[in-house]
Short mmCIF file of C-alpha atoms in Angstrom, two decimals:
data_model
loop_
_atom_site.label_atom_id
_atom_site.label_comp_id
_atom_site.label_asym_id
_atom_site.label_seq_id
_atom_site.Cartn_x
_atom_site.Cartn_y
_atom_site.Cartn_z
CA UNK C 1 117.55 125.61 117.11
CA UNK C 2 118.88 129.12 116.63
CA UNK C 3 122.61 129.52 116.79
CA UNK C 4 122.37 132.94 118.39
CA UNK C 5 119.72 133.75 120.97
CA UNK C 6 120.45 137.47 120.72
CA UNK C 7 122.02 139.47 117.88
CA UNK C 8 122.69 143.17 118.26
CA UNK C 9 123.96 145.34 115.40
CA UNK C 10 124.85 149.05 115.63
CA UNK C 11 122.60 149.57 118.62
CA UNK C 12 122.29 153.23 119.50
CA UNK C 13 120.11 154.43 122.37
CA UNK C 14 119.27 158.04 123.12
CA UNK C 15 117.97 159.09 126.52
CA UNK C 16 116.88 162.69 126.86
CA UNK C 17 119.35 164.58 124.65
CA UNK C 18 122.22 162.21 125.40
CA UNK C 19 123.35 159.21 123.40
CA UNK C 20 124.05 156.47 125.98
CA UNK C 21 124.85 153.55 123.66
CA UNK C 22 127.02 154.39 120.65
CA UNK C 23 126.61 151.52 118.21
CA UNK C 24 126.94 148.27 120.13
CA UNK C 25 127.02 144.93 118.31
CA UNK C 26 127.43 141.34 119.53
CA UNK C 27 125.84 137.90 119.46
CA UNK C 28 124.83 135.68 122.36
CA UNK C 29 125.33 132.04 121.47
CA UNK C 30 122.34 129.92 122.46
CA UNK C 31 122.99 127.86 125.57
CA UNK C 32 125.81 130.07 126.88
CA UNK C 33 126.34 132.22 129.95
CA UNK C 34 127.62 135.66 128.99
CA UNK C 35 128.78 138.24 131.48
CA UNK C 36 128.02 141.88 130.77
CA UNK C 37 130.62 143.77 132.73
CA UNK C 38 131.49 147.39 133.17
CA UNK C 39 131.40 150.20 135.67
CA UNK C 40 128.16 151.61 136.96
CA UNK C 41 126.66 154.04 134.43
CA UNK C 42 128.35 152.51 131.38
CA UNK C 43 125.04 151.54 129.75
CA UNK C 44 124.60 147.92 130.91
CA UNK C 45 121.02 148.41 132.10
CA UNK C 46 120.08 150.38 128.98
CA UNK C 47 121.43 147.59 126.77
CA UNK C 48 119.53 145.01 128.82
CA UNK C 49 116.32 147.02 128.57
CA UNK C 50 116.79 147.24 124.79
CA UNK C 51 117.09 143.44 124.63
CA UNK C 52 113.95 142.80 126.69
CA UNK C 53 112.08 145.41 124.65
CA UNK C 54 111.42 148.04 127.33
CA UNK C 55 113.81 150.75 126.16
CA UNK C 56 112.47 153.61 124.07
CA UNK C 57 114.45 155.23 121.21
CA UNK C 58 116.57 152.27 120.19
CA UNK C 59 118.03 152.31 116.67
CA UNK C 60 120.05 149.61 114.97
CA UNK C 61 118.86 146.05 115.17
CA UNK C 62 118.19 143.94 118.25
CA UNK C 63 117.07 140.44 117.38
CA UNK C 64 115.94 138.16 120.21
CA UNK C 65 115.17 134.46 119.66
CA UNK C 66 114.71 135.19 115.98
CA UNK C 67 112.30 138.12 116.39
CA UNK C 68 112.81 141.88 116.78
CA UNK C 69 113.21 142.77 120.49
CA UNK C 70 109.90 143.66 122.10
CA UNK C 71 107.77 141.53 119.75
CA UNK C 72 104.56 140.27 121.32
CA UNK C 73 105.58 136.68 120.56
CA UNK C 74 108.62 137.02 122.84
CA UNK C 75 106.60 137.79 125.95
CA UNK C 76 106.97 134.95 128.41
CA UNK C 77 109.98 133.50 126.55
CA UNK C 78 112.37 135.91 128.28
CA UNK C 79 113.04 135.99 132.00
CA UNK C 80 114.04 139.47 133.13
CA UNK C 81 115.43 140.44 136.50
CA UNK C 82 115.74 144.17 137.11
CA UNK C 83 118.40 145.60 139.39
CA UNK C 84 115.88 146.39 142.12
CA UNK C 85 113.92 143.31 143.18
CA UNK C 86 110.76 143.55 141.06
CA UNK C 87 108.38 141.64 143.27
CA UNK C 88 105.52 142.86 145.48
CA UNK C 89 106.81 143.67 148.97
CA UNK C 90 103.42 143.22 150.61
CA UNK C 91 102.97 139.67 149.33
CA UNK C 92 104.80 136.50 150.37
CA UNK C 93 107.34 134.84 148.10
CA UNK C 94 104.83 132.13 147.17
CA UNK C 95 102.01 134.62 146.54
CA UNK C 96 104.29 136.61 144.24
CA UNK C 97 105.33 133.53 142.32
CA UNK C 98 101.77 132.21 142.04
CA UNK C 99 100.72 135.54 140.56
CA UNK C 100 103.51 135.66 137.98
CA UNK C 101 102.89 131.96 137.19
CA UNK C 102 99.21 132.76 136.57
CA UNK C 103 100.12 135.63 134.23
CA UNK C 104 102.48 133.31 132.37
CA UNK C 105 100.05 130.42 132.37
CA UNK C 106 102.78 128.27 133.97
CA UNK C 107 101.97 125.07 135.86
CA UNK C 108 101.37 125.59 139.57
CA UNK C 109 104.10 123.10 140.57
CA UNK C 110 106.54 125.40 138.79
CA UNK C 111 106.36 127.70 141.83
CA UNK C 112 107.86 125.01 144.07
CA UNK C 113 110.57 124.30 141.52
CA UNK C 114 111.79 127.91 141.31
CA UNK C 115 111.60 128.40 145.09
CA UNK C 116 113.92 125.41 145.45
CA UNK C 117 116.16 126.63 142.65
CA UNK C 118 116.95 129.87 144.51
CA UNK C 119 117.00 128.12 147.90
CA UNK C 120 114.15 130.11 149.46
CA UNK C 121 112.02 127.21 150.69
CA UNK C 122 112.40 128.20 154.34
CA UNK C 123 111.15 131.72 153.52
CA UNK C 124 108.46 130.85 150.99
CA UNK C 125 105.66 132.12 153.23
CA UNK C 126 107.35 135.30 154.42
CA UNK C 127 106.33 138.70 153.08
CA UNK C 128 108.96 139.93 150.68
CA UNK C 129 109.40 143.27 152.48
CA UNK C 130 110.44 141.34 155.58
CA UNK C 131 113.25 139.54 153.75
CA UNK C 132 116.87 140.65 153.54
CA UNK C 133 118.06 142.39 150.37
CA UNK C 134 119.73 139.22 149.14
CA UNK C 135 116.62 137.14 149.76
CA UNK C 136 114.52 139.73 147.94
CA UNK C 137 116.73 139.56 144.87
CA UNK C 138 116.50 135.77 144.96
CA UNK C 139 112.71 136.02 145.08
CA UNK C 140 112.92 138.31 142.05
CA UNK C 141 115.20 135.81 140.29
CA UNK C 142 112.79 132.98 141.11
CA UNK C 143 109.99 134.88 139.35
CA UNK C 144 112.16 135.16 136.24
CA UNK C 145 112.77 131.40 136.23
CA UNK C 146 109.04 130.60 136.05
CA UNK C 147 108.00 128.87 132.87
CA UNK C 148 111.64 128.00 132.04
CA UNK C 149 112.29 130.92 129.65
CA UNK C 150 114.66 130.40 126.73
CA UNK C 151 116.54 133.62 127.46
CA UNK C 152 117.35 134.95 130.92
CA UNK C 153 118.50 138.54 131.23
CA UNK C 154 119.70 139.25 134.72
CA UNK C 155 120.71 142.75 135.80
CA UNK C 156 123.16 142.39 138.70
CA UNK C 157 121.45 139.34 140.27
CA UNK C 158 124.22 138.58 142.76
CA UNK C 159 124.64 142.00 144.43
CA UNK C 160 124.77 141.73 148.20
CA UNK C 161 124.79 137.93 148.31
CA UNK C 162 127.25 135.98 150.41
CA UNK C 163 129.98 134.05 148.57
CA UNK C 164 128.40 130.64 149.10
CA UNK C 165 125.10 131.78 147.67
CA UNK C 166 126.83 133.49 144.76
CA UNK C 167 128.64 130.29 143.92
CA UNK C 168 125.36 128.36 144.10
CA UNK C 169 123.62 130.83 141.81
CA UNK C 170 126.41 130.70 139.24
CA UNK C 171 126.13 126.91 139.33
CA UNK C 172 122.40 127.33 138.74
CA UNK C 173 123.08 129.67 135.80
CA UNK C 174 125.33 127.07 134.19
CA UNK C 175 122.86 124.29 134.87
CA UNK C 176 120.15 126.32 133.11
CA UNK C 177 122.53 126.95 130.19
CA UNK C 178 123.27 123.22 129.98
CA UNK C 179 119.53 122.65 129.72
CA UNK C 180 119.50 124.97 126.71
CA UNK C 181 118.76 128.43 128.14
CA UNK C 182 120.83 131.45 127.17
CA UNK C 183 121.88 133.79 129.96
CA UNK C 184 123.10 137.35 129.96
CA UNK C 185 124.24 138.36 133.43
CA UNK C 186 125.39 141.87 134.20
CA UNK C 187 127.76 142.63 137.00
CA UNK C 188 130.12 145.37 138.02
CA UNK C 189 132.37 143.01 139.98
CA UNK C 190 135.19 141.56 137.94
CA UNK C 191 135.61 138.37 139.94
CA UNK C 192 132.32 137.10 138.52
CA UNK C 193 133.73 137.39 135.01
CA UNK C 194 135.72 134.18 135.34
CA UNK C 195 132.50 132.24 135.81
CA UNK C 196 131.16 133.21 132.36
CA UNK C 197 131.57 131.41 129.05
CA UNK C 198 132.00 134.73 127.35
CA UNK C 199 132.44 138.34 128.38
CA UNK C 200 131.13 141.61 127.07
CA UNK C 201 133.10 144.50 128.53
CA UNK C 202 131.43 147.88 128.35
CA UNK C 203 132.59 151.36 129.11
CA UNK C 204 130.95 154.71 128.32
CA UNK C 205 128.30 153.17 126.09
CA UNK C 206 130.77 151.21 123.95
CA UNK C 207 131.75 147.58 123.81
CA UNK C 208 135.47 147.19 124.63
CA UNK C 209 135.67 143.43 124.34
CA UNK C 210 133.61 140.42 123.30
CA UNK C 211 135.78 137.42 124.19
CA UNK C 212 136.10 134.36 126.39
CA UNK C 213 137.71 135.09 129.78
CA UNK C 214 140.75 133.05 128.72
CA UNK C 215 141.28 134.97 125.48
CA UNK C 216 140.83 138.24 127.28
CA UNK C 217 143.55 137.40 129.81
CA UNK C 218 145.87 136.18 127.06
CA UNK C 219 145.49 139.23 124.85
CA UNK C 220 146.06 141.51 127.84
CA UNK C 221 149.03 139.43 128.98
CA UNK C 222 147.86 139.10 132.56
CA UNK C 223 146.14 136.53 134.79
CA UNK C 224 143.91 139.08 136.49
CA UNK C 225 140.63 140.10 134.86
CA UNK C 226 140.52 143.47 136.59
CA UNK C 227 144.00 144.18 135.20
CA UNK C 228 142.93 142.93 131.77
CA UNK C 229 140.05 145.40 131.79
CA UNK C 230 142.40 148.25 132.67
CA UNK C 231 144.82 147.22 129.91
CA UNK C 232 141.98 147.24 127.39
CA UNK C 233 140.93 150.72 128.44
CA UNK C 234 144.48 152.02 128.14
CA UNK C 235 144.96 150.46 124.70
CA UNK C 236 141.71 151.98 123.56
CA UNK C 237 142.82 155.41 124.79
CA UNK C 238 146.20 155.07 123.02
CA UNK C 239 144.48 154.08 119.79
CA UNK C 240 142.64 157.38 119.70
CA UNK W 1 93.62 140.40 126.32
CA UNK W 2 93.23 137.24 128.40
CA UNK W 3 90.62 136.69 131.08
CA UNK W 4 93.06 134.52 133.06
CA UNK W 5 95.58 137.36 133.26
CA UNK W 6 92.98 140.04 134.04
CA UNK W 7 91.62 137.95 136.91
CA UNK W 8 95.13 137.18 138.17
CA UNK W 9 95.90 140.91 138.35
CA UNK W 10 92.58 141.63 140.11
CA UNK W 11 93.07 138.83 142.66
CA UNK W 12 96.62 139.98 143.36
CA UNK W 13 95.57 143.63 143.86
CA UNK W 14 92.83 142.51 146.24
CA UNK W 15 95.18 140.37 148.31
CA UNK W 16 97.57 143.32 148.55
CA UNK W 17 94.69 145.56 149.67
CA UNK W 18 93.63 143.01 152.26
CA UNK W 19 97.01 143.46 153.96
CA UNK W 20 96.73 147.23 153.89
CA UNK W 21 94.15 147.99 156.54
CA UNK W 22 94.61 151.74 156.46
CA UNK W 23 93.88 151.98 152.74
CA UNK W 24 90.84 149.74 153.08
CA UNK W 25 89.58 151.89 155.95
CA UNK W 26 90.20 154.99 153.84
CA UNK W 27 88.24 153.51 150.93
CA UNK W 28 85.32 152.09 152.88
CA UNK W 29 84.89 154.40 155.85
CA UNK W 30 86.01 157.77 154.51
CA UNK W 31 83.11 158.50 152.12
CA UNK W 32 80.63 157.62 154.88
CA UNK W 33 82.47 159.84 157.37
CA UNK W 34 82.53 162.76 154.95
CA UNK W 35 78.82 162.41 154.20
CA UNK W 36 78.14 162.34 157.94
CA UNK W 37 80.23 165.48 158.36
CA UNK W 38 78.10 167.24 155.73
CA UNK W 39 74.92 166.05 157.43
CA UNK W 40 76.18 167.53 160.70
CA UNK W 41 77.13 170.83 159.01
CA UNK W 42 73.60 171.20 157.65
CA UNK W 43 71.94 169.89 160.78
CA UNK W 44 69.82 173.02 161.11
CA UNK W 45 68.72 172.99 157.48
CA UNK W 46 67.77 169.39 156.59
CA UNK W 47 66.45 170.40 153.16
CA UNK W 48 69.98 171.51 152.20
CA UNK W 49 71.31 168.08 153.18
CA UNK W 50 68.59 166.46 151.07
CA UNK W 51 69.82 168.59 148.14
CA UNK W 52 73.59 168.01 148.49
CA UNK W 53 73.52 164.60 150.21
CA UNK W 54 72.75 162.71 146.99
CA UNK W 55 75.47 164.34 144.88
CA UNK W 56 77.95 163.67 147.69
CA UNK W 57 77.28 159.96 147.28
CA UNK W 58 78.56 160.33 143.73
CA UNK W 59 81.41 162.73 144.39
CA UNK W 60 83.20 161.28 147.43
CA UNK W 61 83.54 157.67 146.16
CA UNK W 62 84.74 158.92 142.77
CA UNK W 63 87.37 161.25 144.25
CA UNK W 64 88.69 158.79 146.81
CA UNK W 65 88.93 155.98 144.27
CA UNK W 66 90.69 158.36 141.89
CA UNK W 67 93.41 159.19 144.39
CA UNK W 68 94.08 155.61 145.42
CA UNK W 69 94.18 154.10 141.93
CA UNK W 70 96.25 156.88 140.38
CA UNK W 71 99.00 156.16 142.91
CA UNK W 72 98.61 152.37 143.02
CA UNK W 73 99.70 151.82 139.42
CA UNK W 74 102.65 154.18 139.86
CA UNK W 75 103.93 151.93 142.62
CA UNK W 76 104.17 149.17 140.04
CA UNK W 77 106.23 151.41 137.83
CA UNK W 78 108.71 152.45 140.51
CA UNK W 79 109.10 148.95 141.95
CA UNK W 80 109.93 147.47 138.54
CA UNK W 81 107.05 145.01 138.68
CA UNK W 82 105.42 146.75 135.72
CA UNK W 83 108.62 146.25 133.71
CA UNK W 84 108.54 142.57 134.58
CA UNK W 85 104.86 142.29 133.67
CA UNK W 86 105.52 143.95 130.32
CA UNK W 87 107.96 141.15 129.45
CA UNK W 88 105.21 138.61 130.20
CA UNK W 89 102.17 137.79 128.06
CA UNK W 90 100.03 140.50 129.67
CA UNK W 91 98.08 143.00 127.56
CA UNK W 92 98.04 146.58 128.81
CA UNK W 93 94.28 146.29 129.10
CA UNK W 94 94.68 143.16 131.28
CA UNK W 95 96.64 145.30 133.70
CA UNK W 96 94.15 148.19 133.75
CA UNK W 97 91.05 145.99 133.83
CA UNK W 98 92.57 143.90 136.61
CA UNK W 99 92.98 147.02 138.71
CA UNK W 100 89.51 148.29 137.71
CA UNK W 101 87.95 144.97 138.68
CA UNK W 102 89.67 144.83 142.07
CA UNK W 103 88.64 148.38 142.89
CA UNK W 104 85.12 147.70 141.60
CA UNK W 105 84.83 145.08 144.35
CA UNK W 106 85.90 147.76 146.84
CA UNK W 107 83.44 150.20 145.25
CA UNK W 108 80.57 147.79 145.92
CA UNK W 109 81.41 147.58 149.62
CA UNK W 110 82.03 151.32 149.76
CA UNK W 111 78.67 152.07 148.14
CA UNK W 112 76.83 149.67 150.45
CA UNK W 113 78.26 151.41 153.50
CA UNK W 114 77.87 155.01 152.38
CA UNK W 115 74.37 154.56 150.93
CA UNK W 116 73.12 152.64 153.98
CA UNK W 117 74.43 155.30 156.33
CA UNK W 118 73.03 158.16 154.25
CA UNK W 119 69.59 156.60 153.93
CA UNK W 120 69.09 154.90 157.28
CA UNK W 121 71.29 156.77 159.78
CA UNK W 122 71.18 160.27 158.30
CA UNK W 123 67.63 160.08 156.92
CA UNK W 124 68.55 161.28 153.46
CA UNK W 125 65.26 161.76 151.67
CA UNK W 126 65.08 160.26 148.16
CA UNK W 127 62.14 159.44 145.88
CA UNK W 128 63.74 156.54 143.99
CA UNK W 129 64.67 153.07 145.25
CA UNK W 130 67.60 152.54 147.61
CA UNK W 131 69.14 149.84 145.40
CA UNK W 132 69.23 152.27 142.47
CA UNK W 133 71.21 154.70 144.59
CA UNK W 134 73.56 151.83 145.49
CA UNK W 135 74.11 150.86 141.85
CA UNK W 136 74.78 154.47 140.88
CA UNK W 137 77.26 154.88 143.76
CA UNK W 138 79.13 151.72 142.66
CA UNK W 139 79.32 153.00 139.12
CA UNK W 140 80.64 156.37 140.33
CA UNK W 141 83.33 154.63 142.38
CA UNK W 142 84.37 152.69 139.27
CA UNK W 143 84.38 155.96 137.33
CA UNK W 144 86.88 157.37 139.85
CA UNK W 145 89.01 154.22 139.42
CA UNK W 146 88.96 154.43 135.63
CA UNK W 147 89.86 158.14 135.65
CA UNK W 148 92.62 157.44 138.16
CA UNK W 149 94.07 154.70 135.96
CA UNK W 150 93.92 157.00 132.96
CA UNK W 151 95.57 159.88 134.82
CA UNK W 152 98.32 157.63 136.15
CA UNK W 153 99.45 156.96 132.59
CA UNK W 154 100.47 160.63 132.39
CA UNK W 155 102.41 160.67 135.64
CA UNK W 156 105.98 159.42 135.83
CA UNK W 157 106.18 159.32 139.62
CA UNK W 158 103.86 159.00 142.59
CA UNK W 159 104.69 162.63 143.35
CA UNK W 160 103.27 163.64 139.98
CA UNK W 161 100.31 161.30 140.37
CA UNK W 162 98.97 163.01 143.50
CA UNK W 163 99.12 166.32 141.63
CA UNK W 164 96.59 164.91 139.16
CA UNK W 165 93.88 165.09 141.79
CA UNK W 166 93.56 168.92 141.90
CA UNK W 167 94.09 169.09 138.14
CA UNK W 168 91.55 166.46 137.13
CA UNK W 169 89.03 166.15 139.94
CA UNK W 170 88.61 169.56 141.58
CA UNK W 171 87.36 171.36 138.43
CA UNK W 172 84.83 168.56 138.01
CA UNK W 173 83.85 168.85 141.66
CA UNK W 174 83.14 172.57 141.21
CA UNK W 175 81.14 172.18 138.00
CA UNK W 176 79.29 168.90 138.62
CA UNK W 177 76.18 170.47 140.16
CA UNK W 178 77.08 169.86 143.79
CA UNK W 179 77.74 173.51 144.68
CA UNK W 180 75.40 175.07 142.15
CA UNK W 181 72.83 173.34 139.94
CA UNK W 182 74.41 173.01 136.49
CA UNK W 183 71.63 174.93 134.71
CA UNK W 184 72.50 177.99 136.79
CA UNK W 185 76.12 178.03 135.59
CA UNK W 186 77.23 180.67 133.06
CA UNK W 187 76.74 179.34 129.53
CA UNK W 188 80.40 178.56 128.84
CA UNK W 189 80.88 176.72 132.15
CA UNK W 190 77.64 174.86 131.58
CA UNK W 191 78.96 173.73 128.21
CA UNK W 192 82.20 172.64 129.86
CA UNK W 193 80.29 170.74 132.54
CA UNK W 194 78.42 168.72 129.91
CA UNK W 195 81.66 167.05 128.79
CA UNK W 196 82.86 166.22 132.30
CA UNK W 197 82.15 162.69 133.57
CA UNK W 198 81.43 163.67 137.18
CA UNK W 199 78.50 165.82 136.00
CA UNK W 200 76.74 162.69 134.79
CA UNK W 201 77.64 160.80 137.95
CA UNK W 202 75.88 163.55 139.94
CA UNK W 203 72.97 163.75 137.46
CA UNK W 204 72.42 160.00 137.88
CA UNK W 205 72.18 160.38 141.67
CA UNK W 206 69.90 163.40 141.32
CA UNK W 207 67.72 161.32 139.01
CA UNK W 208 67.32 158.64 141.67
CA UNK W 209 66.70 161.30 144.34
CA UNK W 210 63.89 162.78 142.27
CA UNK W 211 62.41 159.38 141.43
CA UNK W 212 63.42 159.48 137.76
CA UNK W 213 65.19 156.72 135.86
CA UNK W 214 68.95 157.24 136.03
CA UNK W 215 69.66 154.81 133.17
CA UNK W 216 70.60 157.40 130.52
CA UNK W 217 73.09 159.14 132.82
CA UNK W 218 74.46 155.79 133.95
CA UNK W 219 75.12 154.81 130.36
CA UNK W 220 77.05 158.04 129.86
CA UNK W 221 79.11 157.29 132.99
CA UNK W 222 79.72 153.77 131.68
CA UNK W 223 80.86 155.29 128.39
CA UNK W 224 83.36 157.49 130.24
CA UNK W 225 84.63 154.43 132.16
CA UNK W 226 85.20 152.45 128.95
CA UNK W 227 86.83 155.44 127.26
CA UNK W 228 89.12 156.15 130.22
CA UNK W 229 90.29 152.53 130.37
CA UNK W 230 90.76 152.36 126.60
CA UNK W 231 92.72 155.63 126.53
CA UNK W 232 94.65 154.51 129.60
CA UNK W 233 95.73 151.34 127.78
CA UNK W 234 96.64 153.36 124.69
CA UNK W 235 98.78 155.83 126.65
CA UNK W 236 100.52 153.26 128.86
CA UNK W 237 103.91 152.64 127.26
CA UNK W 238 105.83 149.40 127.35
CA UNK W 239 108.96 151.15 126.17
CA UNK W 240 110.17 154.03 128.34
CA UNK W 241 113.22 156.27 128.35
#
C-alpha cells in the first residue's frame, strides 16, 4: 500500500493572468483525514481541482494514488464533492445514485449503503430540488461514496448542516479512513479543524502550516485553533 | 468508450426529460405547430406549401433540437455534475453519445408527429414514400442534436449557448434551399451552402418529395452527425480554468 495517497510538490496554478497557487507542497498520508482550511478565496477549491485532475494550467507535480493527477486510471478511484451539490435536481436521490453507480459500474446494493451512510433513507425517493440545502449536499456526498473510492476529496461538505449531522459526518469520515480511505476535507470554519488528523492551513495561495492540530496549538502557544491561525499569519508577516 | 456508460447517460437524460413536460411539448409539438402555421400562411397557394413544406420538415426539427441540446449540456457544466462525471470512468464520447441517443429517441417521436400531420392533416404532396420522409426527419433531428452538442463545447455558460443559435443555425436556414432553391444562389453563396449540413438535410427531404432516393444526401447528413460528435468530444475539456 502507498504511504502517501497524494503528493504535491511546487504546485503553481494560473487562472486568467493571475497566479492563484504559488508553489504548494504537501503529502496526504494514506488512511488519514486531513483538513484543508483557510478563508474563502485562498485557493482551496483550485488546489482540490488540481488534485482531482480538473484544473487547467497546473505546473509542479501532483501525484494521486501513485499516478499523475488526472490520469485515466484514477477515474472512479477518487470521490469528489464540489462545493455546490453536484447532483441532478430533477431526479430523486435514488435515481441520481443509481445513475452514478451505473457510470462507475458499482453494485446496485451500493446505492442503499451510501444512502444509509449519509442518513437520507427517509428522503431517498424525493426529488433533489425539493430537499433542503443540507440534504442536497448529503446527496452529493452519497454519490461520492459510491464504489468506496480510495481517495475522497470533499469541498466544504458540512456547510449549512446542523451540529448533530456535522458530528455524524465527521464520524463517518473517520470510519472511512479507518477502513483505509484517505480524505481531504476543506472547510472555512476553524472548529472543524480539531476533528482532523492533520491540518493544511492556506492563505492567499500559500500553505501556512502542515501539522497535526495538537502541534499547531503548541507551536502557537494557544488552545484555540482560530487564534493559532491568526498567530501563524502574524508570524509570517513579521518574517517578511 | 463503454456501452454501459453511454446507455446510463441516455437513460438518465430521458428520465429527466420525462419530468419536464414543457420541454417535451416544445420538442414534440412545436415543429408540427410551425408546419401548420406555414400551411395556413400559404392556404391560398397550395403549390407553395408543397414546395416549402418538405424542407420545413428538415429545418424545424433540426433547429429545435439544436437549441435544446446546446443548453442541456451547459446545465451539467454549471451544476457541477459534469465535473463529477469527469472524475468517473466516463469517456467524453460516452457523455455526448448518451445525449445524442436520448434526443434521437425524442427525434423519432417528433418526426412521427410532424410527418403524420404534414402528410395526412395538411395534405402535403410528396412523390416518395411516407416512411422515407419519416426516416429523413429523424436523421435531421439527430443532426440538430449533434450540432447542438458540438456548439455547446464552445460556450462557457447557458447565456453563451443560446447565442449559438443565430450564429450557427440561421445562416444555414437562409442558405439551405428553403427560401430560395440552392442552384439560384450567387456562386459564392452556393459554394458556401454545399459545406453546410442543413443543405443536405433539406436536399434529402426534397429528394423524397420528388420521388428520388435520398440515400446519398442522408449519408452526407450522417457524416456531419459523426463529425460533429467527434469534434464535440475533442473540444470538450476535462480540465478547465
